[in-house]
């Protein structure tokens, strides 16, 4: 399939490499930053542009992997760049497919549910690809492409994707913030963060084998008031973490 | 080393197996539940008892792997069971070593910083063992033993262990609760939890390579008000999760 990749951030980076390794025909990489576009394009061995007016109009599919808040504007520019009758998809968990409505006839979503870091290897084959399209024929085309990139392809509606995105914020963004709190407390007390790493890995590994609700442990779960009190006393010196401790403890107790 | 293991819960189970595989001389397993004591003892090929009066007094070390709130009482019973002049340690993150003071002359702590599930294999060699003892000679003995069980042995004071325990609650108990919320939302919306599993694994894997604070992403981090508003609107149907969403979002913004 002939593809133009629009965006050279974390998602564009990983998607570009995966498309290439799955022998898709990448025609061009675009990023508004020429250096960024050039770096990814050279790695993929394809041309690049930093000017939407120079976009290659010969692709079957235009993948928009830009920041959420840039999608409407870039879509509007694309619509006047001669590709308004081509299939266009975005890769966003938080954006409705309808962002393309009125500007394009054929549009859809190609959302990889994973957190990407440039330069960090990831097992793309296991990444859930959440796809959708306005037209049934385009959905089939996206499904075929997604099936070559990953073993986990799901048709997910706008409403379902919005739900997934909220859940992803809890298990990824918020979880990382808890890791940061652990890191920050240990750093301030001159204890090595390495002490917590096996615990963090095992906490994540466990949910592969059983529902997390069935494995909840700790003072809040046990109703161990003495320990909770000790922890709150200690956290007097970290008022923000103390507030969060109280909020999560309350939520666990009510579960 | 001749050891009596007191407690056959998750910690006792894993510690017992590790002690055996490291060829320590386990003399006896105790649990107040005879069935539980018997099951672990038969797996380890050692005698058991459910009566502290029948405790084998010939060990060099008594490891108290019971629930935190049972430690004072079991310690008191042990002190009158003829082992008051032996070395005794507990395995608790939340309990001061001083719980033994006045009852025993020789005491310490042997705290494995990990979450244990019975029947679930764990790479014990990587588990941080946090040790401490009142007497320097006993600390050396515990250090030797710990060094045979794990590659990660740390001398950790009562105060430091209390800090570690608070941090462990954040990165383990609270994190698991966030996983539960993700699970619960998807379940209620008839979406498979499997969709979130690669994201959860990657979130944990990433902290092995960089400080979590440096990798924070998401709408709260970006200050993406529109997405936060969408999420809060959606969470109207889960008021408890909505409260937590607000609390964590606030904490991330202030970081």
XYZ file of C-alpha atoms in Angstrom:
510
model
C 0.000 0.000 0.000
C 1.276 3.492 -0.867
C 1.391 5.573 2.290
C 2.345 9.115 3.280
C 3.199 9.545 6.946
C 2.377 12.941 8.403
C 4.177 13.521 11.686
C 7.596 12.435 12.934
C 6.968 12.354 16.702
C 6.917 9.231 18.868
C 3.934 7.618 17.129
C 5.134 8.551 13.639
C 8.590 7.229 14.437
C 7.418 3.803 15.564
C 4.657 3.491 12.987
C 7.061 4.475 10.205
C 9.569 1.820 11.215
C 6.877 -0.821 11.536
C 5.378 0.059 8.131
C 8.802 -0.207 6.587
C 9.626 -3.546 8.228
C 6.259 -4.847 6.980
C 7.259 -3.788 3.441
C 4.634 -1.114 2.956
C 5.440 1.491 0.313
C 6.169 4.672 2.237
C 6.162 7.501 -0.317
C 7.024 10.406 1.986
C 7.353 11.658 5.521
C 6.060 15.081 6.514
C 6.770 17.072 9.644
C 6.492 20.833 10.085
C 10.049 20.658 11.396
C 12.366 19.873 8.459
C 15.101 18.451 10.698
C 12.667 16.066 12.382
C 11.116 15.029 9.076
C 14.544 14.569 7.554
C 15.862 12.444 10.411
C 12.978 9.975 10.288
C 12.871 9.970 6.471
C 16.578 9.176 6.229
C 16.175 6.293 8.673
C 13.311 4.955 6.594
C 15.038 5.715 3.294
C 12.192 7.822 1.888
C 11.768 11.454 0.787
C 10.509 14.068 3.208
C 8.931 17.492 3.200
C 8.196 20.193 5.739
C 5.718 21.888 3.401
C 2.207 20.497 3.100
C 1.966 22.070 -0.354
C 4.672 19.640 -1.511
C 2.792 16.615 -0.249
C 2.946 13.627 -2.582
C -0.636 13.206 -3.887
C -0.102 9.652 -5.179
C -0.626 7.695 -1.944
C -3.568 5.437 -1.105
C -3.442 6.366 2.570
C -2.430 9.457 4.547
C -1.634 8.751 8.194
C -1.882 11.793 10.438
C 0.344 11.141 13.478
C 0.502 14.656 14.873
C -0.365 16.104 18.302
C -4.078 15.930 19.108
C -4.574 19.675 19.061
C -2.879 20.006 15.651
C -5.194 17.505 13.922
C -7.971 19.935 12.866
C -5.566 22.450 11.372
C -3.368 19.928 9.562
C -6.497 18.179 8.256
C -7.790 21.486 6.906
C -4.476 22.147 5.155
C -4.422 18.627 3.723
C -7.920 19.044 2.345
C -6.709 21.892 0.151
C -3.414 20.118 -0.719
C -5.008 17.889 -3.338
C -5.644 14.791 -1.223
C -9.245 15.463 -0.181
C -10.443 12.429 -2.133
C -7.900 10.044 -0.563
C -8.277 7.956 2.609
C -7.041 9.835 5.675
C -6.701 8.505 9.206
C -5.425 9.898 12.503
C -3.678 7.964 15.278
C -5.260 9.704 18.256
C -7.089 8.100 21.168
C -8.821 11.313 22.178
C -10.043 12.641 18.824
C -13.311 11.795 17.095
C -13.203 10.486 13.545
C -15.613 13.310 12.761
C -12.727 15.774 12.869
C -12.400 14.914 9.146
C -16.083 15.237 8.326
C -16.940 17.859 5.712
C -13.295 18.112 4.617
C -12.787 14.571 3.362
C -15.039 11.908 1.842
C -12.997 8.942 3.071
C -11.622 8.932 6.593
C -10.936 6.767 9.577
C -8.825 6.055 12.651
C -5.665 4.023 13.135
C -4.933 4.207 16.876
C -2.112 2.144 18.392
C -2.907 1.758 22.095
C 0.608 2.038 23.447
C 3.010 4.577 24.908
C 5.883 5.244 22.537
C 9.355 6.598 23.196
C 11.590 7.472 20.312
C 14.595 5.170 20.098
C 13.076 2.634 22.477
C 12.313 -0.753 20.879
C 8.767 -1.996 21.217
C 7.116 -5.276 20.277
C 4.726 -3.798 17.701
C 3.171 -7.161 16.938
C 1.499 -7.146 20.386
C 0.212 -3.561 20.251
C -3.581 -3.304 19.998
C -4.471 -1.396 16.817
C -7.877 0.241 17.155
C -9.283 0.992 13.728
C -12.446 2.529 12.333
C -13.567 4.083 9.043
C -16.587 5.876 7.627
C -16.829 3.533 4.621
C -16.920 -0.257 4.914
C -14.431 -0.702 2.044
C -11.913 1.589 3.766
C -12.372 -0.269 7.039
C -11.466 -3.473 5.220
C -8.372 -1.824 3.762
C -7.289 -0.557 7.213
C -8.011 -3.961 8.712
C -5.746 -5.650 6.150
C -2.955 -3.166 6.811
C -3.345 -3.356 10.616
C -3.301 -7.158 10.437
C 0.133 -7.042 8.834
C 1.482 -4.737 11.544
C -0.032 -6.344 14.643
C -1.713 -9.499 15.881
C -4.202 -7.448 17.900
C -6.604 -5.545 15.639
C -9.909 -4.237 16.976
C -12.703 -2.269 15.356
C -13.381 0.425 17.912
C -15.997 3.152 17.557
C -15.427 6.798 18.494
C -17.357 6.276 21.735
C -15.384 3.149 22.642
C -12.081 4.826 21.836
C -12.980 7.706 24.154
C -13.554 5.158 26.930
C -10.261 3.413 26.168
C -8.459 6.714 26.301
C -9.797 7.536 29.761
C -8.813 4.068 30.986
C -5.375 4.464 29.387
C -4.862 7.715 31.307
C -5.505 5.835 34.573
C -3.205 2.874 33.844
C -0.443 4.804 32.079
C -0.274 8.542 32.883
C -1.545 8.233 36.454
C 0.474 5.094 37.163
C 3.619 6.815 35.954
C 2.826 9.692 38.301
C 2.666 7.231 41.218
C 6.038 5.860 40.143
C 7.304 9.440 40.132
C 6.048 9.944 43.695
C 7.855 6.786 44.824
C 10.967 7.990 43.032
C 10.712 11.476 44.471
C 10.226 10.291 48.076
C 13.198 7.936 47.883
C 15.371 10.586 46.252
C 14.589 13.073 48.998
C 15.448 10.460 51.616
C 18.665 9.392 49.864
C 17.428 5.872 49.173
C 18.058 4.245 45.763
C 15.005 3.974 43.470
C 16.365 0.540 42.430
C 14.838 -0.774 45.652
C 11.361 -0.301 44.139
C 12.002 -1.594 40.613
C 11.333 -5.317 41.168
C 8.109 -4.407 42.982
C 6.984 -2.188 40.095
C 7.725 -4.897 37.528
C 5.875 -7.555 39.507
C 2.873 -5.270 40.098
C 2.479 -4.939 36.327
C 3.269 -8.589 35.588
C 0.570 -9.797 37.977
C -2.318 -8.252 36.017
C -1.457 -10.583 33.139
C -2.687 -13.506 35.223
C -5.606 -12.209 37.301
C -8.019 -9.272 37.563
C -6.347 -6.441 39.501
C -9.355 -6.030 41.801
C -8.880 -9.583 43.061
C -5.233 -8.903 43.934
C -5.577 -5.638 45.844
C -3.449 -5.620 48.985
C -2.129 -3.018 51.434
C -3.265 -1.040 54.461
C -6.263 0.594 52.740
C -7.556 -2.777 51.564
C -7.038 -4.365 55.010
C -8.450 -1.352 56.853
C -5.169 -1.137 58.775
C -5.753 2.213 60.489
C -2.502 2.222 62.439
C -0.357 1.912 59.303
C -2.433 4.453 57.379
C -1.990 6.873 60.282
C 1.794 6.301 60.308
C 1.955 6.929 56.561
C -0.118 10.119 56.795
C 2.080 11.377 59.638
C 5.198 10.725 57.594
C 3.669 12.419 54.532
C 3.201 15.683 56.456
C 6.417 16.752 54.771
C 4.988 16.081 51.296
C 1.537 17.754 51.508
C 0.695 17.098 47.836
C 1.540 13.411 48.083
C -0.390 13.257 51.345
C -3.537 14.547 49.629
C -3.160 11.937 46.923
C -2.541 9.220 49.517
C -5.817 10.155 51.178
C -7.734 10.245 47.892
C -6.524 6.832 46.710
C -6.935 5.268 50.155
C -10.521 6.519 50.229
C -11.185 5.087 46.790
C -9.729 1.673 47.696
C -11.816 1.536 50.887
C -14.999 2.224 48.949
C -14.248 -0.463 46.348
C 21.901 -22.128 59.218
C 19.178 -23.771 61.317
C 15.958 -21.870 60.810
C 12.374 -22.051 62.066
C 9.843 -20.347 59.816
C 6.855 -18.854 61.590
C 4.015 -18.125 59.183
C 2.835 -19.893 56.026
C 1.257 -16.985 54.152
C 2.553 -15.471 50.921
C 5.870 -14.282 52.378
C 6.448 -17.483 54.358
C 5.651 -19.552 51.289
C 8.179 -17.832 49.031
C 10.834 -17.392 51.720
C 10.514 -21.050 52.710
C 11.017 -22.234 49.145
C 13.968 -19.915 48.634
C 15.615 -20.984 51.900
C 15.217 -24.605 50.876
C 16.588 -24.083 47.359
C 19.574 -22.286 48.933
C 20.137 -25.370 51.131
C 19.409 -23.729 54.463
C 18.434 -26.135 57.247
C 14.741 -25.501 57.850
C 13.880 -27.230 61.124
C 10.157 -26.499 61.261
C 7.270 -24.480 59.866
C 4.680 -22.957 62.168
C 1.279 -21.513 61.319
C -1.685 -21.120 63.636
C -3.659 -22.977 60.963
C -2.504 -26.614 60.977
C -3.647 -27.213 57.383
C -1.699 -24.207 56.107
C 1.391 -25.140 58.124
C 1.100 -28.743 56.942
C 0.769 -27.828 53.281
C 3.875 -25.633 53.215
C 5.853 -28.039 55.442
C 5.072 -30.994 53.181
C 6.203 -29.033 50.134
C 9.428 -28.163 51.924
C 9.835 -31.640 53.397
C 10.068 -30.403 56.993
C 8.028 -30.918 60.204
C 5.319 -28.448 61.137
C 3.359 -27.351 64.154
C 0.296 -25.204 64.842
C 1.194 -24.874 68.513
C 3.834 -22.365 69.568
C 4.471 -24.467 72.691
C 5.801 -27.207 70.387
C 8.245 -24.873 68.682
C 11.641 -26.397 67.996
C 14.070 -24.510 70.301
C 17.214 -25.674 68.461
C 17.275 -23.117 65.597
C 19.778 -20.289 65.165
C 17.175 -18.017 63.626
C 13.404 -17.588 63.978
C 11.776 -15.818 61.038
C 8.427 -14.246 61.848
C 6.493 -13.985 58.560
C 3.029 -13.285 59.964
C 0.544 -10.460 59.379
C 1.798 -7.103 60.691
C -0.860 -6.850 63.380
C -0.069 -10.355 64.684
C 3.642 -9.641 65.229
C 3.454 -8.262 68.803
C 1.324 -11.128 70.078
C 3.278 -13.911 68.348
C 6.529 -12.314 69.536
C 5.203 -12.288 73.108
C 4.237 -15.960 72.865
C 7.632 -16.840 71.367
C 9.423 -15.059 74.187
C 7.877 -17.498 76.676
C 8.328 -20.504 74.348
C 11.992 -20.951 75.215
C 13.546 -19.003 72.341
C 13.962 -15.605 74.011
C 17.747 -15.875 73.752
C 17.745 -16.742 70.036
C 17.890 -14.362 67.076
C 14.412 -13.381 65.911
C 13.501 -11.301 62.853
C 10.270 -10.183 61.243
C 9.635 -9.671 57.520
C 7.440 -6.577 57.748
C 7.930 -3.268 55.973
C 5.675 -1.382 58.344
C 6.841 -2.654 61.751
C 9.679 -1.254 63.832
C 12.418 -3.599 64.939
C 11.634 -2.342 68.451
C 8.538 -4.535 68.519
C 10.935 -7.185 69.913
C 12.589 -4.905 72.465
C 12.243 -6.025 76.069
C 11.150 -9.522 75.035
C 14.302 -10.607 73.179
C 17.994 -9.812 73.476
C 18.815 -10.499 69.819
C 16.493 -9.267 67.128
C 16.344 -7.795 63.672
C 14.486 -7.403 60.383
C 14.520 -9.455 57.193
C 12.182 -7.582 54.810
C 11.863 -8.709 51.190
C 10.608 -5.686 49.218
C 8.289 -7.510 46.851
C 4.620 -8.459 46.460
C 4.163 -12.203 46.796
C 1.405 -14.447 45.528
C 1.278 -18.061 46.610
C 1.932 -20.434 43.721
C 3.291 -17.663 41.505
C 6.973 -18.009 40.607
C 9.183 -15.064 41.394
C 12.839 -14.331 40.653
C 13.971 -14.217 44.269
C 17.554 -13.438 43.325
C 16.467 -9.947 42.211
C 14.327 -9.128 45.264
C 15.804 -6.414 47.504
C 16.307 -7.838 50.985
C 16.239 -5.073 53.583
C 17.976 -6.226 56.735
C 18.783 -4.770 60.117
C 19.709 -6.075 63.551
C 20.298 -4.736 67.045
C 23.705 -6.429 67.362
C 26.458 -6.096 64.791
C 27.257 -9.846 64.897
C 23.623 -10.681 64.117
C 23.571 -8.185 61.282
C 26.578 -9.961 59.780
C 24.793 -13.301 60.107
C 21.661 -11.922 58.428
C 23.775 -10.318 55.730
C 25.438 -13.662 54.958
C 22.097 -15.413 54.780
C 20.485 -12.666 52.682
C 23.446 -12.707 50.302
C 22.788 -16.363 49.557
C 19.115 -15.708 48.824
C 19.384 -12.507 46.774
C 21.844 -10.343 44.883
C 20.267 -7.181 46.325
C 20.926 -6.869 50.054
C 20.592 -3.516 51.805
C 21.038 -2.484 55.422
C 17.957 -0.393 56.046
C 17.114 1.303 59.340
C 13.629 1.379 60.873
C 13.156 4.952 59.670
C 14.303 4.128 56.136
C 12.112 1.048 56.015
C 9.098 3.151 57.018
C 9.867 5.458 54.066
C 10.262 2.506 51.711
C 6.937 1.129 52.861
C 5.103 4.376 52.096
C 6.724 4.504 48.654
C 5.846 0.840 48.087
C 2.197 1.607 48.837
C 2.243 4.247 46.089
C 3.935 2.119 43.435
C 2.240 -1.186 44.283
C -1.082 -0.883 46.153
C -2.134 2.404 44.553
C -0.921 1.397 41.100
C -2.887 -1.824 41.319
C -5.951 0.225 42.228
C -5.485 2.301 39.058
C -5.254 -0.947 37.085
C -8.498 -1.988 38.764
C -10.178 1.244 37.695
C -9.082 0.672 34.086
C -10.341 -2.888 34.303
C -13.617 -1.846 35.877
C -14.352 0.885 33.300
C -13.664 -1.454 30.375
C -15.716 -4.244 31.934
C -18.708 -1.925 32.362
C -18.378 -0.815 28.729
C -17.979 -4.369 27.416
C -14.450 -3.784 26.172
C -11.736 -6.406 26.738
C -9.133 -5.589 29.412
C -6.534 -7.195 27.105
C -6.549 -3.906 25.184
C -4.735 -2.253 28.115
C -2.234 -4.987 28.966
C 0.593 -4.015 26.560
C 0.293 -0.405 27.763
C 0.523 -1.487 31.411
C 3.585 -3.643 30.750
C 5.346 -0.872 28.830
C 4.527 1.737 31.496
C 6.340 -0.425 34.063
C 9.174 -1.418 31.715
C 9.986 2.214 30.931
C 10.967 3.112 34.507
C 13.843 0.655 34.206
C 15.511 3.022 31.742
C 14.660 6.548 32.890
C 13.267 8.468 35.858
C 9.438 8.396 35.754
C 9.188 12.155 36.209
C 11.061 12.698 32.956
C 8.625 10.470 31.048
C 5.309 11.895 32.255
C 2.841 12.290 29.393
C -0.911 12.801 29.032
C -3.481 15.594 29.136
C -2.646 16.710 32.695
C 1.042 17.023 31.831
C 0.292 18.900 28.566
C -2.350 21.079 30.195
C -4.815 19.835 27.568
C -7.994 21.300 29.058
C -10.317 20.066 26.305
C -9.359 16.423 26.811
C -9.485 16.703 30.608
C -12.978 18.195 30.287
C -14.079 15.327 28.003
C -12.727 12.775 30.467
C -14.444 14.425 33.434
C -17.716 14.548 31.514
C -17.451 10.882 30.684
C -16.581 10.009 34.298
C -19.848 11.523 35.552
C -21.131 7.957 35.566
C -18.269 6.826 37.840
C -18.254 9.534 40.551
C -15.564 7.822 42.654
C -13.206 7.448 39.699
C -13.972 11.030 38.719
C -12.822 12.273 42.135
C -9.619 10.297 41.789
C -9.098 11.577 38.232
C -9.333 15.131 39.564
C -6.954 14.452 42.453
C -4.242 12.856 40.320
C -4.623 15.427 37.534
C -4.178 18.191 40.121
C -1.072 16.499 41.500
C 0.473 16.066 38.030
C -0.194 19.702 37.167
C 1.553 20.864 40.333
C 4.614 18.701 39.672
